[in-house]
PDB file of C-alpha atoms in Angstrom:
ATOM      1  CA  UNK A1280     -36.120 -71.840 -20.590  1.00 41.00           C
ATOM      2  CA  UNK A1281     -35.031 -75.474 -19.113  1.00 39.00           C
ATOM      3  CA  UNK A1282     -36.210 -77.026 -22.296  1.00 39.00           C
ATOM      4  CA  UNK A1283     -33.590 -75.925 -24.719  1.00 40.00           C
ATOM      5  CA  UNK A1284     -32.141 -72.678 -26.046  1.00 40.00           C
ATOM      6  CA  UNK A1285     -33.548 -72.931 -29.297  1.00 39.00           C
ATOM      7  CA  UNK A1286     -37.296 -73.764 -27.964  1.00 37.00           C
ATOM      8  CA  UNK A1287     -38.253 -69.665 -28.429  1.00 35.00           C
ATOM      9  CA  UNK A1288     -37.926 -69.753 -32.334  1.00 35.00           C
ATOM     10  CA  UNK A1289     -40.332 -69.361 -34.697  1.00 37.00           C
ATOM     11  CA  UNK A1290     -42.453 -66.636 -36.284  1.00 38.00           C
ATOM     12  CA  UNK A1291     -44.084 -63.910 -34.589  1.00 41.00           C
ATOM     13  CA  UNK A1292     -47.514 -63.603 -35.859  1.00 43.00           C
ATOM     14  CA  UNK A1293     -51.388 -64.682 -35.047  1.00 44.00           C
ATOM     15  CA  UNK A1294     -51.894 -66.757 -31.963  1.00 46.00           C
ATOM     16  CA  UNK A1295     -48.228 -68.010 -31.908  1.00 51.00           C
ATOM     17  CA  UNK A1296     -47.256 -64.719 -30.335  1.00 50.00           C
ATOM     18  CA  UNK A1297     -49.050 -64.836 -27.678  1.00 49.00           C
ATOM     19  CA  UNK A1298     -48.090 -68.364 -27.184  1.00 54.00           C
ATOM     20  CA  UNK A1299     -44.398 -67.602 -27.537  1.00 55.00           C
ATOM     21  CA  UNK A1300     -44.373 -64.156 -25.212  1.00 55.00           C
ATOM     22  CA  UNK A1301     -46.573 -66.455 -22.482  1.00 57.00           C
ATOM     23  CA  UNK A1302     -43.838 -68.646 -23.129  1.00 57.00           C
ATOM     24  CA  UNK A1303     -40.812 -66.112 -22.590  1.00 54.00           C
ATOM     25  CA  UNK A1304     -42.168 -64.436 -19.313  1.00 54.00           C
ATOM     26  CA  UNK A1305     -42.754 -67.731 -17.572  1.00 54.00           C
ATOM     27  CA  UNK A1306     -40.478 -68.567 -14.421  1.00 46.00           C
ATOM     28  CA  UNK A1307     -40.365 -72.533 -13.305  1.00 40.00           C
ATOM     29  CA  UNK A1308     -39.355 -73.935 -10.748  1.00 39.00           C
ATOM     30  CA  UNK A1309     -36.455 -75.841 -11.075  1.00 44.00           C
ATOM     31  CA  UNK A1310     -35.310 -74.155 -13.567  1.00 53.00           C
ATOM     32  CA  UNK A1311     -32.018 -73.223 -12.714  1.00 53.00           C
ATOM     33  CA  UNK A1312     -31.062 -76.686 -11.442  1.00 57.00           C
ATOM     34  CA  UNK A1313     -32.308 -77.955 -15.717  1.00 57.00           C
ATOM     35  CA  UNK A1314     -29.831 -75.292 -16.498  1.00 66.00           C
ATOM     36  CA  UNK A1315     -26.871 -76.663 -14.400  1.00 66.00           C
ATOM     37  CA  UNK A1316     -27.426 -80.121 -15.726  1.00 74.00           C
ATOM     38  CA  UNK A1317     -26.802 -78.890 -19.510  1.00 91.00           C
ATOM     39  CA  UNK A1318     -23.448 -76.201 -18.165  1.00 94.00           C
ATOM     40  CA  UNK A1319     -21.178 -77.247 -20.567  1.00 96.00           C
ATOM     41  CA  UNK A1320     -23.263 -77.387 -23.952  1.00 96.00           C
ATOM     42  CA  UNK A1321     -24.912 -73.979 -22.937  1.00 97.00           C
ATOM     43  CA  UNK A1322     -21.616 -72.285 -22.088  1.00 97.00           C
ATOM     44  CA  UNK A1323     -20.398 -73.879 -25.831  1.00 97.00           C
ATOM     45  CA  UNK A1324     -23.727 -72.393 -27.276  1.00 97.00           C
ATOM     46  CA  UNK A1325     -22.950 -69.046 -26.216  1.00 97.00           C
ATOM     47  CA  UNK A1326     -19.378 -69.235 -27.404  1.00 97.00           C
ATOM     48  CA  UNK A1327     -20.390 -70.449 -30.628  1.00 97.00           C
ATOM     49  CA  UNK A1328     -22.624 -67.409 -31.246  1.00 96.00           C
ATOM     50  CA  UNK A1329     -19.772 -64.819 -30.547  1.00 96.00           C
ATOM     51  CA  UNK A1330     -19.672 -64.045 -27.164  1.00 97.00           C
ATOM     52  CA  UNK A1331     -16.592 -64.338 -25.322  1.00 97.00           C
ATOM     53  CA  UNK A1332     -16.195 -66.421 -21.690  1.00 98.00           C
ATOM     54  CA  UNK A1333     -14.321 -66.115 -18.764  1.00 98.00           C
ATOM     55  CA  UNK A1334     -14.563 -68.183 -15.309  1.00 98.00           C
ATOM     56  CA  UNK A1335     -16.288 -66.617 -12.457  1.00 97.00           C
ATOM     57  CA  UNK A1336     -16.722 -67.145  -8.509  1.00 97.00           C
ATOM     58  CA  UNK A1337     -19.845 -69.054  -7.619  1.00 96.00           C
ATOM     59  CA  UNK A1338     -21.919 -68.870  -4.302  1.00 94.00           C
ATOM     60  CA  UNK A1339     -21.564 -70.868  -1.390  1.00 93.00           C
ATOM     61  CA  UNK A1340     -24.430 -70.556   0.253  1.00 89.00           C
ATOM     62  CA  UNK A1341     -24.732 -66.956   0.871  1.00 89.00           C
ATOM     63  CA  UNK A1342     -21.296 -66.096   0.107  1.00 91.00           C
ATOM     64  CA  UNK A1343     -19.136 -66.165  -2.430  1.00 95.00           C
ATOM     65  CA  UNK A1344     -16.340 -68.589  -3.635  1.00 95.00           C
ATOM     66  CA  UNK A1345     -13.453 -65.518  -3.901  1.00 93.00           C
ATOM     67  CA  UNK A1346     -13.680 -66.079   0.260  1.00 83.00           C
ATOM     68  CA  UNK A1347     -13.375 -61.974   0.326  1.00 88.00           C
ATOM     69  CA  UNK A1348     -15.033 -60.692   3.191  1.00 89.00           C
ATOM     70  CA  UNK A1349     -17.872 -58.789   2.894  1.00 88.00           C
ATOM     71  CA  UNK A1350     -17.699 -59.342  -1.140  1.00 92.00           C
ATOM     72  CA  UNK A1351     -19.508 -56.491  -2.887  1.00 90.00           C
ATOM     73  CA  UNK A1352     -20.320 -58.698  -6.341  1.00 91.00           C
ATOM     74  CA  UNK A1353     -20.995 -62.086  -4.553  1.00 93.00           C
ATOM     75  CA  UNK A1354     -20.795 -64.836  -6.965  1.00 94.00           C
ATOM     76  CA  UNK A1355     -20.818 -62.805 -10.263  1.00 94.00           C
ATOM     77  CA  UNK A1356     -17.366 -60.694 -10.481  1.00 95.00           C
ATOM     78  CA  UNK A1357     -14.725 -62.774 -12.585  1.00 96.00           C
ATOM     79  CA  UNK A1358     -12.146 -65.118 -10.964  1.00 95.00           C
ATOM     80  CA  UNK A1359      -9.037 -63.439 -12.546  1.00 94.00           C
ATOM     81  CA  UNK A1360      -8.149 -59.625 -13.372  1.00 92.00           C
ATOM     82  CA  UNK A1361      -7.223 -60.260 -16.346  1.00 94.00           C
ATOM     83  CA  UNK A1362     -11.113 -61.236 -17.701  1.00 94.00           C
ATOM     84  CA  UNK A1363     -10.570 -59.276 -20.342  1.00 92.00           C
ATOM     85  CA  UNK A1364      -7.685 -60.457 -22.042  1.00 94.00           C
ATOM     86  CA  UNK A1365      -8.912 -64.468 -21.136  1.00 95.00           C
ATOM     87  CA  UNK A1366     -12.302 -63.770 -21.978  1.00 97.00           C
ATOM     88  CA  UNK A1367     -12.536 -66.461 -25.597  1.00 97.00           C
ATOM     89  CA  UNK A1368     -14.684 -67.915 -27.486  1.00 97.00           C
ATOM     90  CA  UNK A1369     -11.988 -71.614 -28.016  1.00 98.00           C
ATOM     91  CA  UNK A1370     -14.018 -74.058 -27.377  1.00 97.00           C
ATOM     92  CA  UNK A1371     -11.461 -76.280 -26.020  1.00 97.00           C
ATOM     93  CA  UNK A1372     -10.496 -73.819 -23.851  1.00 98.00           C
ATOM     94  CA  UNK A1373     -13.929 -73.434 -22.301  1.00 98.00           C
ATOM     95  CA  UNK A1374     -14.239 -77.028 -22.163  1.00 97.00           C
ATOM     96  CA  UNK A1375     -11.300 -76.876 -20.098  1.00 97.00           C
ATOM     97  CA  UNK A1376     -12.739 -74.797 -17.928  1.00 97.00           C
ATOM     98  CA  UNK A1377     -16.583 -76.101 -17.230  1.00 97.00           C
ATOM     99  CA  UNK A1378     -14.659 -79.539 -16.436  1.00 96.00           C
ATOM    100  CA  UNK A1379     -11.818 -78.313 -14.332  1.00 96.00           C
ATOM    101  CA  UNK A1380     -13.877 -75.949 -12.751  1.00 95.00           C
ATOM    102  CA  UNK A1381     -17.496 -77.282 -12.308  1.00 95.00           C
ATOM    103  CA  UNK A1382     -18.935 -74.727  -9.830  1.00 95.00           C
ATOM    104  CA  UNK A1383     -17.686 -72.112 -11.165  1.00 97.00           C
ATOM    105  CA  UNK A1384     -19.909 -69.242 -13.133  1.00 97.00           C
ATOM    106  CA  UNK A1385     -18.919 -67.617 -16.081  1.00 98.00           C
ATOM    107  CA  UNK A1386     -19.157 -63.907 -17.502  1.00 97.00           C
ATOM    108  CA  UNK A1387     -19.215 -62.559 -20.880  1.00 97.00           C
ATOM    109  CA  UNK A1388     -17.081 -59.617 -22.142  1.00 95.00           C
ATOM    110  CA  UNK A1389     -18.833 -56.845 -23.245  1.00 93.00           C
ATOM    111  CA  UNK A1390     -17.938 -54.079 -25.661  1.00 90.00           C
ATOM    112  CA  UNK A1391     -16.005 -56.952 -28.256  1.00 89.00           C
ATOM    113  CA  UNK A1392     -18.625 -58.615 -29.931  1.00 93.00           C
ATOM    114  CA  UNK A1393     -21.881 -57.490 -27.847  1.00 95.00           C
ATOM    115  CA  UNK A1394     -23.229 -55.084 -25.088  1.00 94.00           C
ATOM    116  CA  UNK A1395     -26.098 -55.443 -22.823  1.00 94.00           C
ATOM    117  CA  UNK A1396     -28.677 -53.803 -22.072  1.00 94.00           C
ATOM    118  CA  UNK A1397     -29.683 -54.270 -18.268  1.00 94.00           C
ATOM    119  CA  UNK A1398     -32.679 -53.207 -16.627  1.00 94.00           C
ATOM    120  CA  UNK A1399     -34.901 -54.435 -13.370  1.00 94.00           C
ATOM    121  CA  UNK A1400     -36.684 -57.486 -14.107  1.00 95.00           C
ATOM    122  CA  UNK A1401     -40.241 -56.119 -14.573  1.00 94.00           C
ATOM    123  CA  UNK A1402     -39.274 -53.250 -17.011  1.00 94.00           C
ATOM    124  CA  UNK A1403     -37.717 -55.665 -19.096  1.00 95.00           C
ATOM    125  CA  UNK A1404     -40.559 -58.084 -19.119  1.00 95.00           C
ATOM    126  CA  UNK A1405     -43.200 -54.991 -19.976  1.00 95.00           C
ATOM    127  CA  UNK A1406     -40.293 -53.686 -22.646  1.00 96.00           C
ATOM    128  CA  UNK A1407     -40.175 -57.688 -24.034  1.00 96.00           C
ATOM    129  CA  UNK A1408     -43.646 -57.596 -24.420  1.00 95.00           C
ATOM    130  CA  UNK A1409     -43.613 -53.889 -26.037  1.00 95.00           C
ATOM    131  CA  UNK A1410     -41.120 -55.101 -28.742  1.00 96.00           C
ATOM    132  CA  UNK A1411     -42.901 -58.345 -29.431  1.00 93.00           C
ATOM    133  CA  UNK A1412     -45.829 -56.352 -30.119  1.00 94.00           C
ATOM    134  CA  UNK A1413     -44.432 -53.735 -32.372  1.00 94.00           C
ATOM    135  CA  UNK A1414     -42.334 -56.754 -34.295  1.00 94.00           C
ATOM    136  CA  UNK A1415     -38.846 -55.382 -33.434  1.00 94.00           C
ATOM    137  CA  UNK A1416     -36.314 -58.068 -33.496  1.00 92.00           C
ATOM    138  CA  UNK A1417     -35.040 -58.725 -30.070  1.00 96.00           C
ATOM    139  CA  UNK A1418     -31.931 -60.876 -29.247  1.00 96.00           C
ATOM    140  CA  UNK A1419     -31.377 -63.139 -26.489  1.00 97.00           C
ATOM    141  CA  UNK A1420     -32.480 -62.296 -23.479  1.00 97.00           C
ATOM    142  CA  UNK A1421     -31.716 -63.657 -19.687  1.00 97.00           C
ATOM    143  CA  UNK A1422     -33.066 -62.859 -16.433  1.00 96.00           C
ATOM    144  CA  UNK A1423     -31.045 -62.554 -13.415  1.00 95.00           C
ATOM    145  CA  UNK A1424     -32.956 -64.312 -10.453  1.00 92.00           C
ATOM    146  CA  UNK A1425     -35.989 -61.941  -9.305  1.00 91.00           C
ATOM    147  CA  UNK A1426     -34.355 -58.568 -10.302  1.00 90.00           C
ATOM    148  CA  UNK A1427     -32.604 -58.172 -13.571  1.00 94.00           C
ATOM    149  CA  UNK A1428     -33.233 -58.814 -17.444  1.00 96.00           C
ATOM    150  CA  UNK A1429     -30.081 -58.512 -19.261  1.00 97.00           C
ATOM    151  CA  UNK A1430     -30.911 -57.858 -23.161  1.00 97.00           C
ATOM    152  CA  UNK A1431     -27.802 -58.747 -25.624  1.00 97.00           C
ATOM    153  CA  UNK A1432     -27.080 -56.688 -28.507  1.00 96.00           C
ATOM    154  CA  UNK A1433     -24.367 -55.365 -31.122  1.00 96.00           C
ATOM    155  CA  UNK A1434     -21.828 -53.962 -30.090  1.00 92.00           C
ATOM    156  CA  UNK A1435     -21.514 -49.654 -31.065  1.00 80.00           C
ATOM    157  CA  UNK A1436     -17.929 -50.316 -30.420  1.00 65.00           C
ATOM    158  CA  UNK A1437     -15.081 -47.611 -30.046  1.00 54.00           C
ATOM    159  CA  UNK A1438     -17.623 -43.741 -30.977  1.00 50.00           C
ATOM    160  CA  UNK A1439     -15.698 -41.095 -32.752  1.00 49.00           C
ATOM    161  CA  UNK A1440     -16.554 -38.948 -29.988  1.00 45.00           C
ATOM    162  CA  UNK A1441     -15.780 -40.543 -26.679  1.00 47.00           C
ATOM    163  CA  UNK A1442     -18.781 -38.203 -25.303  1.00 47.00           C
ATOM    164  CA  UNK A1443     -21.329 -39.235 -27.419  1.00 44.00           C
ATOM    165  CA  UNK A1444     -21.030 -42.666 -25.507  1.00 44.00           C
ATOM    166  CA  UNK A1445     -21.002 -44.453 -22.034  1.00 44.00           C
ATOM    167  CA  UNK A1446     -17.748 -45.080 -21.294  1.00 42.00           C
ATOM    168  CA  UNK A1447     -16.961 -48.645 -19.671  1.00 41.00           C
ATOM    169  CA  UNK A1448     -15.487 -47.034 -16.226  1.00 37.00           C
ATOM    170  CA  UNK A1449     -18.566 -45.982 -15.357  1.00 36.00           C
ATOM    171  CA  UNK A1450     -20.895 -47.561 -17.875  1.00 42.00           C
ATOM    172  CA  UNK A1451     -23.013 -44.216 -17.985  1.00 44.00           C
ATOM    173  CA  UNK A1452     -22.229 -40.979 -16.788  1.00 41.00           C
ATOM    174  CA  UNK A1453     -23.616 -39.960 -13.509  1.00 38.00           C
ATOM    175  CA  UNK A1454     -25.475 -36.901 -15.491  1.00 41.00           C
ATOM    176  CA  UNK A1455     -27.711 -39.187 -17.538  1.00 44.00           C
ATOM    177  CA  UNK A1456     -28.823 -41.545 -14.229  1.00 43.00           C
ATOM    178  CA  UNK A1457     -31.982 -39.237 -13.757  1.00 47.00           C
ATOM    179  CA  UNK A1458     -33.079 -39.802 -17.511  1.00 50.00           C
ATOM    180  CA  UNK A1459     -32.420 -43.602 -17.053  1.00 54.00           C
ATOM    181  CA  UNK A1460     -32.818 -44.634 -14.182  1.00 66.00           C
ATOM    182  CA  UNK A1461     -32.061 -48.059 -13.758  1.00 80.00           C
ATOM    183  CA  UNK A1462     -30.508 -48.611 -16.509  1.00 88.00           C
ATOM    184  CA  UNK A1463     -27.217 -50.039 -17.715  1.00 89.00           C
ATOM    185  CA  UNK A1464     -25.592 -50.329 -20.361  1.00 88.00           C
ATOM    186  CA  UNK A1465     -22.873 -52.630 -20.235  1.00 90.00           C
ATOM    187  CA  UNK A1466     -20.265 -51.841 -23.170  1.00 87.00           C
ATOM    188  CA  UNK A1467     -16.513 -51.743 -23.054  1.00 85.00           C
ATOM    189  CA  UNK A1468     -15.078 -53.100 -19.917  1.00 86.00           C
ATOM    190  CA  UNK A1469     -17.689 -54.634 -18.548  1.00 90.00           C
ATOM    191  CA  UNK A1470     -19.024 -57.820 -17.840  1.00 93.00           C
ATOM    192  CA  UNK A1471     -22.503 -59.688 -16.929  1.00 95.00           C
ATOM    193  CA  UNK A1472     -23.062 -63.616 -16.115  1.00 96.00           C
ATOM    194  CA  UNK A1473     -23.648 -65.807 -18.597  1.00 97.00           C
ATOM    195  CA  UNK A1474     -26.254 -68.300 -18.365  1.00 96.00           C
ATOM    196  CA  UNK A1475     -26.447 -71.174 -16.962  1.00 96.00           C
ATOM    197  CA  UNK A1476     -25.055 -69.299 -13.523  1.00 96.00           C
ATOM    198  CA  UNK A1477     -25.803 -69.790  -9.453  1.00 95.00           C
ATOM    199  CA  UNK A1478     -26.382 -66.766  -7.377  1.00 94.00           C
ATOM    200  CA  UNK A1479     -25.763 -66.380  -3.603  1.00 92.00           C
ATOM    201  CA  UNK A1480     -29.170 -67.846  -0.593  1.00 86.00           C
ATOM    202  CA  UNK A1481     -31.783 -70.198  -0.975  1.00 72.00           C
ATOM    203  CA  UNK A1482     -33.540 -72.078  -3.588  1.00 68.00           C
ATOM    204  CA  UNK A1483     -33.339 -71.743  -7.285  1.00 75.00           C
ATOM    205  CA  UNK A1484     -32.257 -68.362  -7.900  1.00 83.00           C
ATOM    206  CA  UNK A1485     -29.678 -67.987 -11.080  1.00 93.00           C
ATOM    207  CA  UNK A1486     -29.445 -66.495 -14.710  1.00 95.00           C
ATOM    208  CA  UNK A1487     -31.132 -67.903 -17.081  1.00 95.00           C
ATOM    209  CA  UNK A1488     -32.047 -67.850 -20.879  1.00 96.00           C
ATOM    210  CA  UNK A1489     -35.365 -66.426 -22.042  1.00 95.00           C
ATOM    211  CA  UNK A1490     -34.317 -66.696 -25.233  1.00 95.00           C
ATOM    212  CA  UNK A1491     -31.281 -68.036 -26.321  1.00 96.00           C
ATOM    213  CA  UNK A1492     -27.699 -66.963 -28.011  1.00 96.00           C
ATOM    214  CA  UNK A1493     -28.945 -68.588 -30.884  1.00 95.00           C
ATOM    215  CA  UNK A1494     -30.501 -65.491 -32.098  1.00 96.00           C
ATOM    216  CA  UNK A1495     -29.003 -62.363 -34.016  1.00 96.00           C
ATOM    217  CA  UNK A1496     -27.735 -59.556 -31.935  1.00 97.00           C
ATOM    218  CA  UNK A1497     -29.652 -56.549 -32.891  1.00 97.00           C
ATOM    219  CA  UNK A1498     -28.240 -52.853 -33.004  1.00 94.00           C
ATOM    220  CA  UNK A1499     -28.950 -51.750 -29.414  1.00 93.00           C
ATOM    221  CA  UNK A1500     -30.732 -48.720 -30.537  1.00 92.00           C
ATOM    222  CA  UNK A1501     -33.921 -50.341 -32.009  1.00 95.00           C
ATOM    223  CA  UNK A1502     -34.371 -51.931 -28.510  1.00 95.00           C
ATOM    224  CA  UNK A1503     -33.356 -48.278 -26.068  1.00 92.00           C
ATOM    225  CA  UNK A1504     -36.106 -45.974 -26.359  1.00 92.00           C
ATOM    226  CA  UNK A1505     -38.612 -49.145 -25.326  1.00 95.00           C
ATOM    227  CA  UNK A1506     -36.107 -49.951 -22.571  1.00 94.00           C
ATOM    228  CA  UNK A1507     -36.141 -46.224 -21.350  1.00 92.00           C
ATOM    229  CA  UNK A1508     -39.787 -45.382 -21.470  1.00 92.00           C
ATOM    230  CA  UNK A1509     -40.225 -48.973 -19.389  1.00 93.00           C
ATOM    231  CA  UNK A1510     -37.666 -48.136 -16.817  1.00 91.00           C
ATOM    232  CA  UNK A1511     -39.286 -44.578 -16.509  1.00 90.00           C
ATOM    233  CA  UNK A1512     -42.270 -45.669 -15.670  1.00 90.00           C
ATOM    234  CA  UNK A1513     -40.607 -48.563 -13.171  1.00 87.00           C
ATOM    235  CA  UNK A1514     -39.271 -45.673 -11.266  1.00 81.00           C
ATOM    236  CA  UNK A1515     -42.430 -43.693 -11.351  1.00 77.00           C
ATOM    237  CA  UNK A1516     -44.487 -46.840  -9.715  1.00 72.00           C
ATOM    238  CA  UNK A1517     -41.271 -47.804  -7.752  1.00 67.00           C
ATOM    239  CA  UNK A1518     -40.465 -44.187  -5.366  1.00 60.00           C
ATOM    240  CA  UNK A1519     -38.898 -46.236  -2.806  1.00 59.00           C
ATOM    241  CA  UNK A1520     -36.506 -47.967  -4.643  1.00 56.00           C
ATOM    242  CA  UNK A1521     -32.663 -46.483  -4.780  1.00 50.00           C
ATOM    243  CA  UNK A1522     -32.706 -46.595  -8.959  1.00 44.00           C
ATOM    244  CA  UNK A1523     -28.948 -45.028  -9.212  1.00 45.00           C
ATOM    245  CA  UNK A1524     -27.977 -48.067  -6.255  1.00 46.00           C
ATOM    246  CA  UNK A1525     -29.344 -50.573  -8.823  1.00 42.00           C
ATOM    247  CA  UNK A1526     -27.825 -49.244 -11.814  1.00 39.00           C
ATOM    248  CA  UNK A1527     -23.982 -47.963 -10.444  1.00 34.00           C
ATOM    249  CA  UNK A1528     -21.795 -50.297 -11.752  1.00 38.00           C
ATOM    250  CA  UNK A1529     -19.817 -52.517  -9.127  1.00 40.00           C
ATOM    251  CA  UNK A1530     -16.027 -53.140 -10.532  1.00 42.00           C
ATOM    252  CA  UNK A1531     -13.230 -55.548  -9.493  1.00 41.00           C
TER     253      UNK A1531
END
């Protein structure tokens, strides 16, 4: 992850593939702080491949840089309300940005270009390795400190039939949380950090690339039903954890 975004390609057959998976599920220490010293030319690698950036609050120690008391999204909720209509892809702009603005974190608006698929941390690393195996062609890929794996893909964009789809107030209706839980699926109106980004306490914690924006965004349905079974069977090992807590969406 620290050595470069474009360190995870290559092919995905024979004894490379277990290499490369090995390779994708490792954390390292120090990580995050490898991340911060490359900002700029990762935040310009994301924009390149199509996803669009907007600044963000960062942590200060355990709080967060908006200086709201008791902040419900501390360190990853977007420093202006109008995210959506900033969000770009100008490089210029962004370099504007990173340098005026060097602690701050960005997000990515979803539902334009991309969504995201995001699901605890170790469903997504048993779903990575799933997909790996089967040969489906997965996208990038982050993971946010110890709990989340975010899991970019196409956007379905604007459905024919608003209720065949999640819509971005809610990100999935309450109905469907007991056939997914955990899940989310961030589409139009949403947001998630974009790597390199700080979170709020101790140590190293942040989001980083597992693999990078380099690669194509798949259609978000070749990567769901892996996502759901693995989530399922997260909850079913995981009783005591509060799955429609970890997958409400938190606006600002």
């Amino acid at each position: 992850m620290g050595d470069g975004i474009g360190r995870y390609r290559g092919t995905a057959s024979g004894p490379s593939r277990e290499n490369r998976l090995a390779q994708w599920l490792r954390r390292r220490s120090g990580n995050a702080e490898a991340d911060d010293s490359r900002r700029e030319e990762l935040l310009l690698a994301a924009a390149a491949a199509g996803l669009p950036l907007a600044p963000a609050a960062h942590p200060v120690g355990y709080r967060c840089s908006c200086e709201r008391i008791g902040c419900p999204t501390p360190a990853t909720h977007p420093l202006s309300f109008a995210w959506q209509t900033q969000s770009t892809t100008d490089r210029e702009q962004i370099q504007r940005w990173a340098q005026g603005q060097p602690e701050a974190n960005f997000i990515t608006a979803t539902g334009m270009v991309h969504d995201v698929l995001d699901v605890p941390l170790e469903a997504g690393r048993g779903a990575l390795a799933r997909l790996f195996e089967r040969g489906i062609d997965v996208g990038p890929v982050a993971e946010v400190g110890t709990d989340r794996m975010l899991f970019f893909t196409a956007t379905r964009g604007t459905p024919e039939d608003e209720d065949e789809w999640w819509p971005c107030a809610l990100d999935c209706h309450p109905e469907t949380m007991d056939e997914h839980p955990g899940l989310r699926w961030h589409c139009r109106g949403s947001y998630v950090l974009v790597p390199p980004a700080r979170l709020p306490g101790d140590g190293d914690l942040g989001v980083a690339w597992v693999r990078g924006p380099e690669h194509p965004l798949p259609d978000p349905l070749t990567l769901l039903e892996t996502l759901t079974d693995a989530c399922a069977k997260y909850a079913g090992e995981n009783t005591d954890v509060d799955h429609h807590a970890t997958a409400w969406p938190l606006g600002r």
